[in-house]
Structures are given as structure tokens and as C-alpha cells.
């Protein structure tokens, strides 16, 4: 991900810069491969791009689906803040890194490595690196969502899937992932909801009104989740859903 971010920063700067241009008082410098941004400007652009890292992480990785599903799971279990938000985010991040590893390797070998060796320019490196990212997003973005953002951006209809720009694919992918995450979350809620209904009916029938049914059902839900090895099932199913 760091390599991808650095590649995006350098390529964006290279595409919009011309020989002899000056940006914020920092000019281009010459090297053996032609014009390039000076080190201070590269640092400035890199630090600026790092502020977009959380949005990029959610837009083009499985992080969004995993973290939403884990949030639904915690709500279904009724454990309030256990696991904590930090644990859920860390778990979602590691799952996203595992799933995106093949895509990251393709981006590195096709875009960053030739750029680092001075074989291609920044804009060409960006075009090459965008290919595996587009392929991943197209695999999971719904056609309906892509069509929506094509219409909203007033772009001409693409003749083939590879012609869809990343500015359209990223939000379409996010919308599709939200739909899938809510579907999975609803399915996860059902068995725990049944336990809540049964416990509530029993407690009311015996007149146990001084103890909330949620507190009584919580141990049963946790016990059921542990007995079926729930974490392995949920995490394994989420990771395999991106294959």
C-alpha cells in the first residue's frame, strides 16, 4: 500500500508538470530520465497524499465490507464494546492486506518497479498500475452502481469494462460493498435474534421482570458463537468471498 501511495503521488505530479514549470516556488530538476520533481516537492505531495490514505484504503480494498460485517456481528452478540473498535479495525485491516496482496504485487511489478528503474515515466507507471486495481474493482462492483456514477459524472458510456475510469469505479465499488455487507450482517443477526426472542418469552412467562432479557441471552449467544467456532467461520467466509 505504501508503494502504491508513493506511485500515485509521483505519477500525479509528473502528469501535471511540464519542463521548467514551478509549483509553490519549487521547480523541476533534471535527471538521467528527464524532468522530475525536486525532493522537497515530492515530500510535500507525499505528505498531502497520506491524508487521503484512509479514504483510499476503504475505497479500493475489502476493508469496508469486513469492518461493517464485524460491527454487525458485535451488535448481534450484544457485547457492546467487546471486541473494541481498535481490534475490529485492526482485524479488518489485516484481512484486507491478505486479500489485496496479489493485487499489490501486480501493481509493484507492473508499475512501481519499472518506474524505480527509470524504464517508464510516472504517467505510464500509473496507467500500468491501474490495470490490476481496475480488474479487482470491476470484479465486485455492480453494473447498476457503475451506471449510476457514470450518469452522475456525465461521462460517455464506456464501450468495454476496462474503459471505466477509477473515479467511477471507486464509489461504485463502495456502494456495492455496502450492500453486500448489510446483507451479510442481516444474515448474521438471525440466529442471535431467535435466541433473544426465546429468552425474552421465557423470562416474561416466569415473571422475571427485574432482569433485562438482553443480559440473560448474552451468555447463550456468546456460548453458541464459541461452540460453532464463529470467528473462524465469519473471517474465513469473508476472506473467501473475495476469491
Short mmCIF file of C-alpha atoms in Angstrom, two decimals:
data_model
loop_
_atom_site.label_atom_id
_atom_site.label_comp_id
_atom_site.label_asym_id
_atom_site.label_seq_id
_atom_site.Cartn_x
_atom_site.Cartn_y
_atom_site.Cartn_z
CA UNK A 1 0.00 0.00 0.00
CA UNK A 2 2.87 2.40 0.77
CA UNK A 3 4.40 1.65 -2.61
CA UNK A 4 1.06 2.26 -4.30
CA UNK A 5 0.65 5.58 -2.48
CA UNK A 6 4.14 6.71 -3.45
CA UNK A 7 3.49 5.69 -7.05
CA UNK A 8 0.24 7.68 -7.12
CA UNK A 9 1.94 10.75 -5.71
CA UNK A 10 4.85 10.75 -8.15
CA UNK A 11 2.70 9.92 -11.16
CA UNK A 12 0.14 12.62 -10.37
CA UNK A 13 2.88 15.19 -10.01
CA UNK A 14 4.55 14.10 -13.23
CA UNK A 15 1.36 14.17 -15.28
CA UNK A 16 0.55 17.78 -14.43
CA UNK A 17 4.07 19.18 -14.56
CA UNK A 18 5.85 20.49 -17.60
CA UNK A 19 9.57 21.19 -18.13
CA UNK A 20 10.60 24.42 -16.49
CA UNK A 21 7.31 24.82 -14.57
CA UNK A 22 7.29 26.00 -10.98
CA UNK A 23 4.89 24.94 -8.26
CA UNK A 24 4.86 26.76 -4.92
CA UNK A 25 8.32 28.10 -5.74
CA UNK A 26 9.81 24.63 -6.25
CA UNK A 27 10.88 23.87 -9.80
CA UNK A 28 11.56 20.72 -11.73
CA UNK A 29 15.05 19.26 -11.75
CA UNK A 30 16.84 17.31 -14.43
CA UNK A 31 17.95 13.73 -14.05
CA UNK A 32 19.04 10.95 -16.40
CA UNK A 33 15.44 10.03 -17.21
CA UNK A 34 14.36 13.61 -17.93
CA UNK A 35 12.47 16.15 -15.84
CA UNK A 36 11.44 15.20 -12.32
CA UNK A 37 10.13 16.95 -9.24
CA UNK A 38 12.66 18.06 -6.68
CA UNK A 39 12.85 16.23 -3.37
CA UNK A 40 11.05 18.92 -1.30
CA UNK A 41 8.10 18.91 -3.69
CA UNK A 42 7.96 15.10 -3.67
CA UNK A 43 7.88 15.16 0.14
CA UNK A 44 5.14 17.80 0.12
CA UNK A 45 2.98 15.83 -2.31
CA UNK A 46 3.59 12.58 -0.42
CA UNK A 47 2.53 14.11 2.91
CA UNK A 48 -0.57 15.55 1.24
CA UNK A 49 -1.45 12.20 -0.33
CA UNK A 50 -1.06 10.42 3.01
CA UNK A 51 -4.08 12.33 4.31
CA UNK A 52 -6.12 10.52 1.66
CA UNK A 53 -4.85 7.09 2.73
CA UNK A 54 -7.88 6.18 4.91
CA UNK A 55 -10.28 7.01 2.06
CA UNK A 56 -8.15 5.08 -0.44
CA UNK A 57 -7.95 2.14 1.96
CA UNK A 58 -11.73 1.92 2.20
CA UNK A 59 -12.39 2.69 -1.46
CA UNK A 60 -10.27 0.06 -3.18
CA UNK A 61 -9.82 -2.75 -0.63
CA UNK A 62 -12.07 -5.28 1.18
CA UNK A 63 -11.63 -3.25 4.38
CA UNK A 64 -15.09 -1.70 4.10
CA UNK A 65 -17.03 -4.96 3.83
CA UNK A 66 -15.08 -6.64 6.64
CA UNK A 67 -15.34 -3.80 9.15
CA UNK A 68 -19.09 -3.32 8.55
CA UNK A 69 -19.78 -7.06 8.93
CA UNK A 70 -17.71 -7.23 12.12
CA UNK A 71 -19.66 -4.28 13.51
CA UNK A 72 -22.95 -6.07 12.78
CA UNK A 73 -21.58 -9.21 14.42
CA UNK A 74 -20.70 -7.33 17.59
CA UNK A 75 -24.15 -5.78 17.69
CA UNK A 76 -25.78 -9.19 17.19
CA UNK A 77 -23.75 -10.69 20.03
CA UNK A 78 -24.77 -7.83 22.28
CA UNK A 79 -21.29 -7.44 23.73
CA UNK A 80 -21.37 -3.65 23.41
CA UNK A 81 -17.68 -2.69 23.12
CA UNK A 82 -16.06 -6.14 23.06
CA UNK A 83 -14.14 -6.52 20.81
CA UNK A 84 -13.22 -2.85 20.82
CA UNK A 85 -13.24 -0.66 17.72
CA UNK A 86 -9.45 -0.80 17.58
CA UNK A 87 -9.50 -4.59 17.47
CA UNK A 88 -12.16 -4.69 14.74
CA UNK A 89 -10.32 -2.13 12.61
CA UNK A 90 -7.01 -3.96 13.03
CA UNK A 91 -8.59 -7.30 12.11
CA UNK A 92 -10.29 -5.77 9.06
CA UNK A 93 -7.01 -4.16 8.02
CA UNK A 94 -5.06 -7.41 8.17
CA UNK A 95 -7.75 -9.27 6.23
CA UNK A 96 -7.73 -6.54 3.59
CA UNK A 97 -3.94 -6.75 3.30
CA UNK A 98 -4.08 -10.53 2.88
CA UNK A 99 -6.77 -10.33 0.19
CA UNK A 100 -5.08 -7.44 -1.64
CA UNK A 101 -1.58 -8.96 -1.59
CA UNK A 102 -1.79 -10.44 -5.14
CA UNK A 103 -3.11 -7.13 -6.48
CA UNK A 104 -0.38 -5.23 -4.66
CA UNK A 105 2.32 -7.46 -6.14
CA UNK A 106 0.94 -6.87 -9.64
CA UNK A 107 0.91 -3.11 -9.05
CA UNK A 108 4.50 -3.25 -7.82
CA UNK A 109 5.86 -5.35 -10.69
CA UNK A 110 3.90 -3.63 -13.46
CA UNK A 111 4.10 0.00 -12.30
CA UNK A 112 6.46 0.80 -9.46
CA UNK A 113 9.39 -1.46 -10.35
CA UNK A 114 9.84 -0.15 -13.93
CA UNK A 115 9.43 3.43 -12.66
CA UNK A 116 12.04 2.87 -9.96
CA UNK A 117 14.46 1.54 -12.59
CA UNK A 118 13.86 4.57 -14.81
CA UNK A 119 12.35 2.49 -17.61
CA UNK A 120 9.00 4.32 -17.81
CA UNK A 121 7.57 7.71 -16.88
CA UNK A 122 5.26 8.41 -13.97
CA UNK A 123 2.13 8.67 -16.09
CA UNK A 124 2.89 5.38 -17.81
CA UNK A 125 3.56 3.74 -14.43
CA UNK A 126 0.19 4.95 -13.22
CA UNK A 127 -1.57 3.55 -16.29
CA UNK A 128 0.07 0.17 -15.77
CA UNK A 129 -0.62 0.11 -12.03
CA UNK A 130 -4.27 0.99 -12.57
CA UNK A 131 -4.92 -2.17 -14.62
CA UNK A 132 -4.91 -4.74 -11.74
CA UNK A 133 -6.75 -2.29 -9.47
CA UNK A 134 -9.47 -1.83 -12.08
CA UNK A 135 -9.72 -5.59 -12.58
CA UNK A 136 -10.26 -6.08 -8.84
CA UNK A 137 -12.87 -3.33 -8.56
CA UNK A 138 -14.74 -4.49 -11.67
CA UNK A 139 -14.98 -7.97 -10.20
CA UNK A 140 -17.05 -6.79 -7.24
CA UNK A 141 -18.69 -3.53 -8.38
CA UNK A 142 -22.25 -4.00 -9.58
CA UNK A 143 -23.12 -2.86 -13.09
CA UNK A 144 -26.06 -0.91 -11.69
CA UNK A 145 -23.80 1.10 -9.39
CA UNK A 146 -21.27 1.76 -12.14
CA UNK A 147 -24.04 3.02 -14.40
CA UNK A 148 -25.27 5.33 -11.64
CA UNK A 149 -21.90 7.04 -11.19
CA UNK A 150 -21.30 7.23 -14.94
CA UNK A 151 -24.56 9.17 -15.20
CA UNK A 152 -23.73 11.36 -12.19
CA UNK A 153 -20.30 12.23 -13.61
CA UNK A 154 -21.82 12.99 -17.07
CA UNK A 155 -19.26 10.76 -18.76
CA UNK A 156 -19.93 8.92 -22.04
CA UNK A 157 -20.92 5.29 -21.62
CA UNK A 158 -17.76 3.11 -21.75
CA UNK A 159 -17.57 0.70 -24.66
CA UNK A 160 -15.95 -2.02 -22.51
CA UNK A 161 -15.38 -2.60 -18.78
CA UNK A 162 -11.70 -1.67 -18.92
CA UNK A 163 -12.66 1.82 -20.14
CA UNK A 164 -14.44 2.68 -16.89
CA UNK A 165 -12.31 5.27 -15.05
CA UNK A 166 -11.22 4.80 -11.45
CA UNK A 167 -13.16 7.93 -10.47
CA UNK A 168 -16.32 5.96 -11.29
CA UNK A 169 -15.19 2.51 -10.19
CA UNK A 170 -14.15 3.52 -6.67
CA UNK A 171 -17.52 4.94 -5.50
CA UNK A 172 -19.41 2.19 -7.35
CA UNK A 173 -17.30 -0.40 -5.52
CA UNK A 174 -18.00 1.28 -2.17
CA UNK A 175 -21.75 1.27 -2.84
CA UNK A 176 -21.69 -2.39 -3.87
CA UNK A 177 -19.65 -3.36 -0.81
CA UNK A 178 -22.10 -1.58 1.50
CA UNK A 179 -25.00 -3.53 0.02
CA UNK A 180 -23.19 -6.87 0.39
CA UNK A 181 -22.01 -6.03 3.93
CA UNK A 182 -25.55 -5.21 5.06
CA UNK A 183 -26.85 -8.44 3.52
CA UNK A 184 -24.24 -10.48 5.40
CA UNK A 185 -24.94 -8.54 8.60
CA UNK A 186 -28.66 -9.28 8.35
CA UNK A 187 -27.96 -13.00 7.95
CA UNK A 188 -25.63 -12.95 10.97
CA UNK A 189 -28.33 -11.29 13.07
CA UNK A 190 -30.96 -14.01 12.52
CA UNK A 191 -29.69 -16.83 14.82
CA UNK A 192 -28.92 -14.40 17.63
CA UNK A 193 -32.31 -12.71 17.19
CA UNK A 194 -34.01 -16.09 17.65
CA UNK A 195 -32.13 -16.60 20.92
CA UNK A 196 -33.23 -13.14 22.10
CA UNK A 197 -36.86 -13.93 21.27
CA UNK A 198 -36.78 -17.29 23.06
CA UNK A 199 -35.11 -15.86 26.17
CA UNK A 200 -37.49 -12.89 26.25
CA UNK A 201 -40.50 -15.21 26.02
CA UNK A 202 -39.21 -17.45 28.81
CA UNK A 203 -38.32 -14.60 31.16
CA UNK A 204 -41.72 -12.96 30.68
CA UNK A 205 -43.59 -16.23 31.17
CA UNK A 206 -41.87 -16.90 34.53
CA UNK A 207 -42.29 -13.31 35.65
CA UNK A 208 -38.58 -12.44 35.69
CA UNK A 209 -39.07 -8.74 35.00
CA UNK A 210 -36.32 -7.43 37.27
CA UNK A 211 -33.58 -8.76 34.95
CA UNK A 212 -33.43 -7.48 31.33
CA UNK A 213 -33.78 -10.30 28.76
CA UNK A 214 -30.73 -8.95 26.91
CA UNK A 215 -28.50 -9.70 29.90
CA UNK A 216 -29.89 -13.22 30.16
CA UNK A 217 -29.49 -14.00 26.44
CA UNK A 218 -25.95 -12.58 26.13
CA UNK A 219 -24.16 -15.61 27.68
CA UNK A 220 -26.16 -18.01 25.50
CA UNK A 221 -25.30 -16.08 22.33
CA UNK A 222 -21.62 -15.95 23.23
CA UNK A 223 -21.62 -19.65 24.10
CA UNK A 224 -23.27 -20.54 20.79
CA UNK A 225 -20.76 -18.40 18.88
CA UNK A 226 -17.82 -20.05 20.64
CA UNK A 227 -19.15 -23.60 20.20
CA UNK A 228 -19.53 -23.22 16.42
CA UNK A 229 -16.09 -21.57 16.19
CA UNK A 230 -17.74 -18.40 14.96
CA UNK A 231 -14.65 -16.28 14.41
CA UNK A 232 -13.14 -18.86 12.10
CA UNK A 233 -16.38 -19.22 10.15
CA UNK A 234 -17.02 -15.49 9.78
CA UNK A 235 -13.47 -14.45 8.93
CA UNK A 236 -12.95 -17.42 6.61
CA UNK A 237 -16.21 -16.74 4.77
CA UNK A 238 -15.38 -13.05 4.41
CA UNK A 239 -11.91 -13.74 3.03
CA UNK A 240 -13.16 -16.41 0.63
CA UNK A 241 -15.92 -14.11 -0.64
CA UNK A 242 -13.23 -12.09 -2.46
CA UNK A 243 -11.81 -15.08 -4.37
#
